[in-house]
mmCIF file of C-alpha atoms in Angstrom:
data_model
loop_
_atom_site.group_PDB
_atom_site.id
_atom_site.type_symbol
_atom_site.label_atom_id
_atom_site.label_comp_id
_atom_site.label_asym_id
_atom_site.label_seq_id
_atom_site.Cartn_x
_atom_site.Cartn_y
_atom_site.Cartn_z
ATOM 1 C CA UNK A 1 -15.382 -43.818 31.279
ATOM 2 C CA UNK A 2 -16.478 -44.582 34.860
ATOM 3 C CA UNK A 3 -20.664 -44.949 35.026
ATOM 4 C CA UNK A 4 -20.652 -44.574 39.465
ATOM 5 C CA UNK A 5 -16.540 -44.201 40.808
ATOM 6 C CA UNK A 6 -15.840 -44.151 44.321
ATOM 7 C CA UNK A 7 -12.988 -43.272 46.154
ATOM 8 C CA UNK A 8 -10.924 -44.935 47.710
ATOM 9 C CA UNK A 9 -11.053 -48.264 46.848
ATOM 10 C CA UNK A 10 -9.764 -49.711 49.459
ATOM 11 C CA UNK A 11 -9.543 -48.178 53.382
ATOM 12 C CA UNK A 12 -7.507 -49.239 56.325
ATOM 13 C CA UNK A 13 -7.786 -47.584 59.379
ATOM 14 C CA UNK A 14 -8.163 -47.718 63.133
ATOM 15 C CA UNK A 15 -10.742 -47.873 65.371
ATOM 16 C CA UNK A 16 -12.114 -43.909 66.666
ATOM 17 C CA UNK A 17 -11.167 -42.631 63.554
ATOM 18 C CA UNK A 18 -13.740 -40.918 60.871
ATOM 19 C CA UNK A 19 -13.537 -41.494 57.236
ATOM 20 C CA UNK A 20 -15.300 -40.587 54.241
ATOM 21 C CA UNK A 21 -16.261 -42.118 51.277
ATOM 22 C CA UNK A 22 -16.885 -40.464 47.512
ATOM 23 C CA UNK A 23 -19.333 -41.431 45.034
ATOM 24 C CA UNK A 24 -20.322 -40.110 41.624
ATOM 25 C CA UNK A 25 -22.136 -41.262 38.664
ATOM 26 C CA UNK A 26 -22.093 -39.533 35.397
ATOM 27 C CA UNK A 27 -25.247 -41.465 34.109
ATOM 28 C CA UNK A 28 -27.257 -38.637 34.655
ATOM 29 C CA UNK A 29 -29.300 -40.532 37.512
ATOM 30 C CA UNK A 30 -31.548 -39.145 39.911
ATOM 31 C CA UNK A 31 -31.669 -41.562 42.637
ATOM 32 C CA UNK A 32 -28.074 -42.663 44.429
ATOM 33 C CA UNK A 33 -27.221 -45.475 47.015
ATOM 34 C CA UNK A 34 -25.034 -46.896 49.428
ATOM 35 C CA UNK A 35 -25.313 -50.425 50.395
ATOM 36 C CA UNK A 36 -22.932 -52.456 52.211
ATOM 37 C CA UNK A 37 -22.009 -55.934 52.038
ATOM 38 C CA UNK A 38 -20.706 -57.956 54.920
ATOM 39 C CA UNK A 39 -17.928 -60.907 54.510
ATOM 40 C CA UNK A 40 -21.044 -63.368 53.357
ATOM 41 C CA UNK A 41 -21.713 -61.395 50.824
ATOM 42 C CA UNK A 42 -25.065 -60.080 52.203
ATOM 43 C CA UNK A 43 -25.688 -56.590 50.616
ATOM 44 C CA UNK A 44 -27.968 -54.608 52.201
ATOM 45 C CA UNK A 45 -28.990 -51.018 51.622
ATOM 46 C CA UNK A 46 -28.736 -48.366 54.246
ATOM 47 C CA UNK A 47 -29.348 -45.154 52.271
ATOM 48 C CA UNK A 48 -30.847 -43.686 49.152
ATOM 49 C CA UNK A 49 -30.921 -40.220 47.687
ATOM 50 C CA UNK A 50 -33.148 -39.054 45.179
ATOM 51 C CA UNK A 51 -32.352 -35.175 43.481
ATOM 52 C CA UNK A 52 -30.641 -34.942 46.757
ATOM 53 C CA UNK A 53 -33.574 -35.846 48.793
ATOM 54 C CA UNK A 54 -32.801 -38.704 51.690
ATOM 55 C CA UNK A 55 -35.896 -41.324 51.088
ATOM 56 C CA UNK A 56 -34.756 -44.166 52.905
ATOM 57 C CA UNK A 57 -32.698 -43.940 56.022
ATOM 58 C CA UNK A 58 -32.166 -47.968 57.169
ATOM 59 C CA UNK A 59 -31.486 -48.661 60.651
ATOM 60 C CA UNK A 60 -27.704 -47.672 60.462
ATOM 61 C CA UNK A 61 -26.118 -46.352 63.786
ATOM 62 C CA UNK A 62 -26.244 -42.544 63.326
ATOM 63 C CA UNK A 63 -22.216 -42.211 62.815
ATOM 64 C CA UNK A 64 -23.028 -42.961 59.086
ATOM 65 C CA UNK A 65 -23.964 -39.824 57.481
ATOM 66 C CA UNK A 66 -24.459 -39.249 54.235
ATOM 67 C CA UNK A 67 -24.123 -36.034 51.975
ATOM 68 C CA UNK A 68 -25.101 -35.437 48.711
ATOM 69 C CA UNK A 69 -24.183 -32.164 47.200
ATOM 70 C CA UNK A 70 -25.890 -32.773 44.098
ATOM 71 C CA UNK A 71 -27.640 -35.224 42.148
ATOM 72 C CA UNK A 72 -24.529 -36.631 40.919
ATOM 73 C CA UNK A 73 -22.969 -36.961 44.478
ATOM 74 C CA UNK A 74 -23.191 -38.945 47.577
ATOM 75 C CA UNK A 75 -20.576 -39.371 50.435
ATOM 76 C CA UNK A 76 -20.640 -41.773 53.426
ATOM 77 C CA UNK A 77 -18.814 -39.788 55.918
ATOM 78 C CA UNK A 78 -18.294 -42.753 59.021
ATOM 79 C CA UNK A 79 -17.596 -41.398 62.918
ATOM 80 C CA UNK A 80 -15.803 -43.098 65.206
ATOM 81 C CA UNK A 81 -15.138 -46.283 63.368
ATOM 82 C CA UNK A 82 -15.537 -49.563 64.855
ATOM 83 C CA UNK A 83 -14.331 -52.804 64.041
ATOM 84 C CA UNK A 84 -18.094 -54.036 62.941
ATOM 85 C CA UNK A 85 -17.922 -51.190 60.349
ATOM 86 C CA UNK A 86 -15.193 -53.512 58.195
ATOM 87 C CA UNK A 87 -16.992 -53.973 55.085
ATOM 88 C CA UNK A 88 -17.215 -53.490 51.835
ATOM 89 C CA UNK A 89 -19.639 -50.050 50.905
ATOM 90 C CA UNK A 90 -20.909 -49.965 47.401
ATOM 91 C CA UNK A 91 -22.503 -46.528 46.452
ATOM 92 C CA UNK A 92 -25.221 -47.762 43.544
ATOM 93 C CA UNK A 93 -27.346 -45.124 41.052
ATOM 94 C CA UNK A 94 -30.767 -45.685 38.931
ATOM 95 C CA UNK A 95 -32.861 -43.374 37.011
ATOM 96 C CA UNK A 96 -36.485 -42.326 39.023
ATOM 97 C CA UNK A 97 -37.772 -44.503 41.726
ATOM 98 C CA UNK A 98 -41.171 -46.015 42.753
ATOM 99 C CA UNK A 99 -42.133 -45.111 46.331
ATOM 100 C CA UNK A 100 -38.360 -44.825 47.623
ATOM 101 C CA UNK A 101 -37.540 -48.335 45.980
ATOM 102 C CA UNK A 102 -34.793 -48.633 43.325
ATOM 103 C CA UNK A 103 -36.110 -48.935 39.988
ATOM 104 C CA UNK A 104 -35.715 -52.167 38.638
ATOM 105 C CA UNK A 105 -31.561 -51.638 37.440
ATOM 106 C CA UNK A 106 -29.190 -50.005 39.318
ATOM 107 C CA UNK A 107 -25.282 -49.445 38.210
ATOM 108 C CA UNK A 108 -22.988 -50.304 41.213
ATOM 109 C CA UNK A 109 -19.845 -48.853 41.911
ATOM 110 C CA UNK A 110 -16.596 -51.139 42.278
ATOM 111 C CA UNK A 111 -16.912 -50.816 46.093
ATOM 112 C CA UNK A 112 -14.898 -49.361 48.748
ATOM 113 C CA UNK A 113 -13.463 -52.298 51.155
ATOM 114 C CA UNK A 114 -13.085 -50.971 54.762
ATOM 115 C CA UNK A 115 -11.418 -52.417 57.400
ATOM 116 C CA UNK A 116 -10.975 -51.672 60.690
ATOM 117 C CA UNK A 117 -7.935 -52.530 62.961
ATOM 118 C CA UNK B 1 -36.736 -66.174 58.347
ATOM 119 C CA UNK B 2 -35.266 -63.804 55.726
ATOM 120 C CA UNK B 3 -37.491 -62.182 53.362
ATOM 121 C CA UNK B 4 -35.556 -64.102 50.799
ATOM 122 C CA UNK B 5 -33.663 -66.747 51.278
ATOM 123 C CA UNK B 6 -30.577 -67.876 48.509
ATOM 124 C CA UNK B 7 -28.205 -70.698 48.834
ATOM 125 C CA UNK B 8 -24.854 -69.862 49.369
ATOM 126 C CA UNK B 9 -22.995 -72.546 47.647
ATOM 127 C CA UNK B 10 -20.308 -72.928 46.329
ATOM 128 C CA UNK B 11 -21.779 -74.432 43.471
ATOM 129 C CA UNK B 12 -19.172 -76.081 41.205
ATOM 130 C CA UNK B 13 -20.026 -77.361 37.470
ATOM 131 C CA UNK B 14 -18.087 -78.545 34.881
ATOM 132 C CA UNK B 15 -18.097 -76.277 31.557
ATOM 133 C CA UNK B 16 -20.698 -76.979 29.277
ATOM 134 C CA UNK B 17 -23.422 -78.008 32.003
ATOM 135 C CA UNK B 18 -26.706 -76.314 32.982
ATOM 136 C CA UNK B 19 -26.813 -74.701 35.869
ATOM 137 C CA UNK B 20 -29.634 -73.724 38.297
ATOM 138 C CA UNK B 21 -29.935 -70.934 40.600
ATOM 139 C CA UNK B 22 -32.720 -70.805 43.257
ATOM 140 C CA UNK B 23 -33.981 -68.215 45.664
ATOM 141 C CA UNK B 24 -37.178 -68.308 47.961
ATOM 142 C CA UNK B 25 -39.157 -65.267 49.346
ATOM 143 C CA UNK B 26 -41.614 -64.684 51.467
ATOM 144 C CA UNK B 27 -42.776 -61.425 51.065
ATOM 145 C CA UNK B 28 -45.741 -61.472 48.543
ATOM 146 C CA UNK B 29 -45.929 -57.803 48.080
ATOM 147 C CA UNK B 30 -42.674 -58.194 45.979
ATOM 148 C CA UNK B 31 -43.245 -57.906 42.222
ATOM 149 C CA UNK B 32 -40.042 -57.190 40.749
ATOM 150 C CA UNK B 33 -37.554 -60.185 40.260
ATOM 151 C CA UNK B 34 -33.717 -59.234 39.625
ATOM 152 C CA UNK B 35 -30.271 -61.027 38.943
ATOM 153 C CA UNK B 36 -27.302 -59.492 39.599
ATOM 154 C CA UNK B 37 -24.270 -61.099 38.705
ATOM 155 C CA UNK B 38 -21.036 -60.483 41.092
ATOM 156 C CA UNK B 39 -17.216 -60.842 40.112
ATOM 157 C CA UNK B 40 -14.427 -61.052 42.538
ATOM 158 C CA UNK B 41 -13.758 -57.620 43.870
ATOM 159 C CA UNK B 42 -16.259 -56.130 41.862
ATOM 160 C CA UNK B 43 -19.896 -54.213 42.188
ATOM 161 C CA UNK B 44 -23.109 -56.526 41.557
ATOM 162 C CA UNK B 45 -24.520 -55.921 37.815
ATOM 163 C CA UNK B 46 -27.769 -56.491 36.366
ATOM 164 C CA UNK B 47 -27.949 -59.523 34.733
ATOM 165 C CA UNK B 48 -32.109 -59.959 34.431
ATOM 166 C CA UNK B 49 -35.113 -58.787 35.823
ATOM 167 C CA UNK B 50 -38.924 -60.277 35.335
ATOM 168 C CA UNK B 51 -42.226 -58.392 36.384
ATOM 169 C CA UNK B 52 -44.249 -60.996 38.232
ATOM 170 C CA UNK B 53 -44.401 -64.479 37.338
ATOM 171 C CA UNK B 54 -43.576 -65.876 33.681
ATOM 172 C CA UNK B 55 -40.290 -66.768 31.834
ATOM 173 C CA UNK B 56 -37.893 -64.395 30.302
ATOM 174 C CA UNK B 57 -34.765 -65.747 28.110
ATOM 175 C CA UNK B 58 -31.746 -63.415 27.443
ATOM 176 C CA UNK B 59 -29.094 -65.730 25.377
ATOM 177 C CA UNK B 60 -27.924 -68.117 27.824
ATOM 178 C CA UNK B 61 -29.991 -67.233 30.849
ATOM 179 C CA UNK B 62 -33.145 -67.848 31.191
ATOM 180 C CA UNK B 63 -35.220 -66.235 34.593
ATOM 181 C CA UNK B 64 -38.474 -67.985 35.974
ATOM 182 C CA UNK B 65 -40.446 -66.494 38.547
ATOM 183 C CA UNK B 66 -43.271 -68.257 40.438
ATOM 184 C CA UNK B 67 -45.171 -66.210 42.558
ATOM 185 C CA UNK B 68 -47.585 -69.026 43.630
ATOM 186 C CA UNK B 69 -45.007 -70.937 45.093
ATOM 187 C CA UNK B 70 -42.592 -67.759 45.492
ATOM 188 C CA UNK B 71 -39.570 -69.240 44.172
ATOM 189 C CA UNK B 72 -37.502 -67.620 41.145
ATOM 190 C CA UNK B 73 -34.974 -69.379 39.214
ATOM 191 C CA UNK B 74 -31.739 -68.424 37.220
ATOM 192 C CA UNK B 75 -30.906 -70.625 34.680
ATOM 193 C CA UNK B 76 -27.533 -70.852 32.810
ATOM 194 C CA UNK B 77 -26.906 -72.977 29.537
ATOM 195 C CA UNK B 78 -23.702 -74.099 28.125
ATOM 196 C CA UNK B 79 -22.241 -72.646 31.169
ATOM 197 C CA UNK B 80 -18.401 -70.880 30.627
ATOM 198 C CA UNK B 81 -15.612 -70.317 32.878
ATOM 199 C CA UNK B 82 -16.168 -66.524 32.711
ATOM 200 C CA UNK B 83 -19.450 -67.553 34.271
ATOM 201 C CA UNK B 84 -18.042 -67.803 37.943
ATOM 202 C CA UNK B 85 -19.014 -65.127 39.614
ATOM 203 C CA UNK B 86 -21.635 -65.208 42.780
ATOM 204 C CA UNK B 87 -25.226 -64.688 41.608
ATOM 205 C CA UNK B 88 -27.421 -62.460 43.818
ATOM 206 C CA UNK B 89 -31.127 -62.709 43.417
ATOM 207 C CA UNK B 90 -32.731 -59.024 44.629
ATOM 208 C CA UNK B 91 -36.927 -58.284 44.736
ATOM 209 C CA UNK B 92 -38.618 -55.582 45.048
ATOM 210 C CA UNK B 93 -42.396 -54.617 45.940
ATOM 211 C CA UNK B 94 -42.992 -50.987 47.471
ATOM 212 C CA UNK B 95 -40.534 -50.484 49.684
ATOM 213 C CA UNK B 96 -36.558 -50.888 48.792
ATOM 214 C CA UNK B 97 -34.700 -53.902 47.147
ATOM 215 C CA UNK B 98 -34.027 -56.672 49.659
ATOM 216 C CA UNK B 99 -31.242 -59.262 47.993
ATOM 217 C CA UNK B 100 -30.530 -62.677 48.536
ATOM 218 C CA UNK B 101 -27.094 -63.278 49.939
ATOM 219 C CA UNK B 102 -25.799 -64.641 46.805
ATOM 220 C CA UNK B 103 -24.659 -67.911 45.147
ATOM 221 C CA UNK B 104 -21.186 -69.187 44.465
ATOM 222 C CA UNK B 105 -20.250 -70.179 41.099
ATOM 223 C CA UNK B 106 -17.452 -71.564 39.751
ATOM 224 C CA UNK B 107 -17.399 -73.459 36.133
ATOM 225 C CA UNK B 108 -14.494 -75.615 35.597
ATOM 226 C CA UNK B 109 -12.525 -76.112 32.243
#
């Protein structure tokens, strides 16, 4: 009984290539996430959704787009991969939101670990 | 500088000890104070969070926050194996949740 699944967990693939990544929550959140971590564990957010709304769009190269199709929803669809994209991508929800911030708990997703070769 | 700044560790303890987890931030519009705990392989979960400065105690952990001096604590009594995990502190003000790059720990039997 899954609170925020993505798919797929793990991700190997080459350089060029576009990939996407799934995320739902059955929470019944109306805010969604995707962060990514880098090998020192750094986590850092690059987008958030709220009722399907984008309210914060980091400074993430613009082959990262995200779609969310509904509430419960929100893909990372990657172009053109490069190696610097290997990662690991967690996709995070919460319930409301204070000025585009994440209210104070969010539920992460197991993460999807990407790497590029 | 970072906005917040956390020790990486690894931070090794013997069961049973006390241990203390540290982050400093520089950001004073932050107001929120979180703990998210991390296993191997696994997405951060919310441990704690404190509104501004004070103490809040939750079994075994106990969070300080200290705006003056804008340092926030994790502490963790009678510490367990099942404790290691890396320890992310995360803050929040008006804008998004900036974390702290996370703390190694690993209690040994």
């Amino acid at each position: 009984d899954t609170a925020v699944s993505q798919t797929p967990k793990y991700l190997v693939t080459q350089m060029g290539n576009d990939k996407s990544i799934k995320c739902e929550q059955n929470l019944g959140h109306d805010t969604m996430y995707w962060y990514k971590q880098d090998s020192k564990k750094f986590l850092k957010i690059m987008f958030s959704y709220n009722n399907k709304e984008l309210i914060i769009n980091e400074t993430v190269p613009n082959r990262f787009s995200p779609k969310s199709p509904d509430k419960a929803h929100l893909n990372l669809h990657i172009n053109s991969l490069e190696l610097g994209d290997s990662a690991v991508y967690f996709c995070a929800s919460s319930q409301g939101r204070v000025r585009g911030a994440m209210n104070t708990e969010a539920f992460f997703g197991q993460g999807t670990r990407l790497t590029v070769v | 500088q970072k906005e917040v700044e956390q020790d990486p560790g690894p931070l090794s303890v013997p069961e049973g000890a006390i241990v203390s987890l540290n982050c400093t931030y520089s950001n004073s519009a932050f107001q929120y104070f979180m703990w998210y705990r991390q296993y191997s392989r696994k997405g951060p979960e919310l441990l704690m969070y404190t509104y501004s400065s004070g103490n809040k105690e939750d079994g075994r952990f106990t969070a300080q926050v200290d705006k003056s001096s804008k340092y926030i604590s994790l502490f963790i009594r009678d510490s367990q194996p099942s404790d290691s995990a890396t320890y992310l502190c995360a803050m929040r003000g008006y804008q998004k949740v900036t974390f702290g790059t996370g703390t190694k720990l690993q209690v040994i039997p």
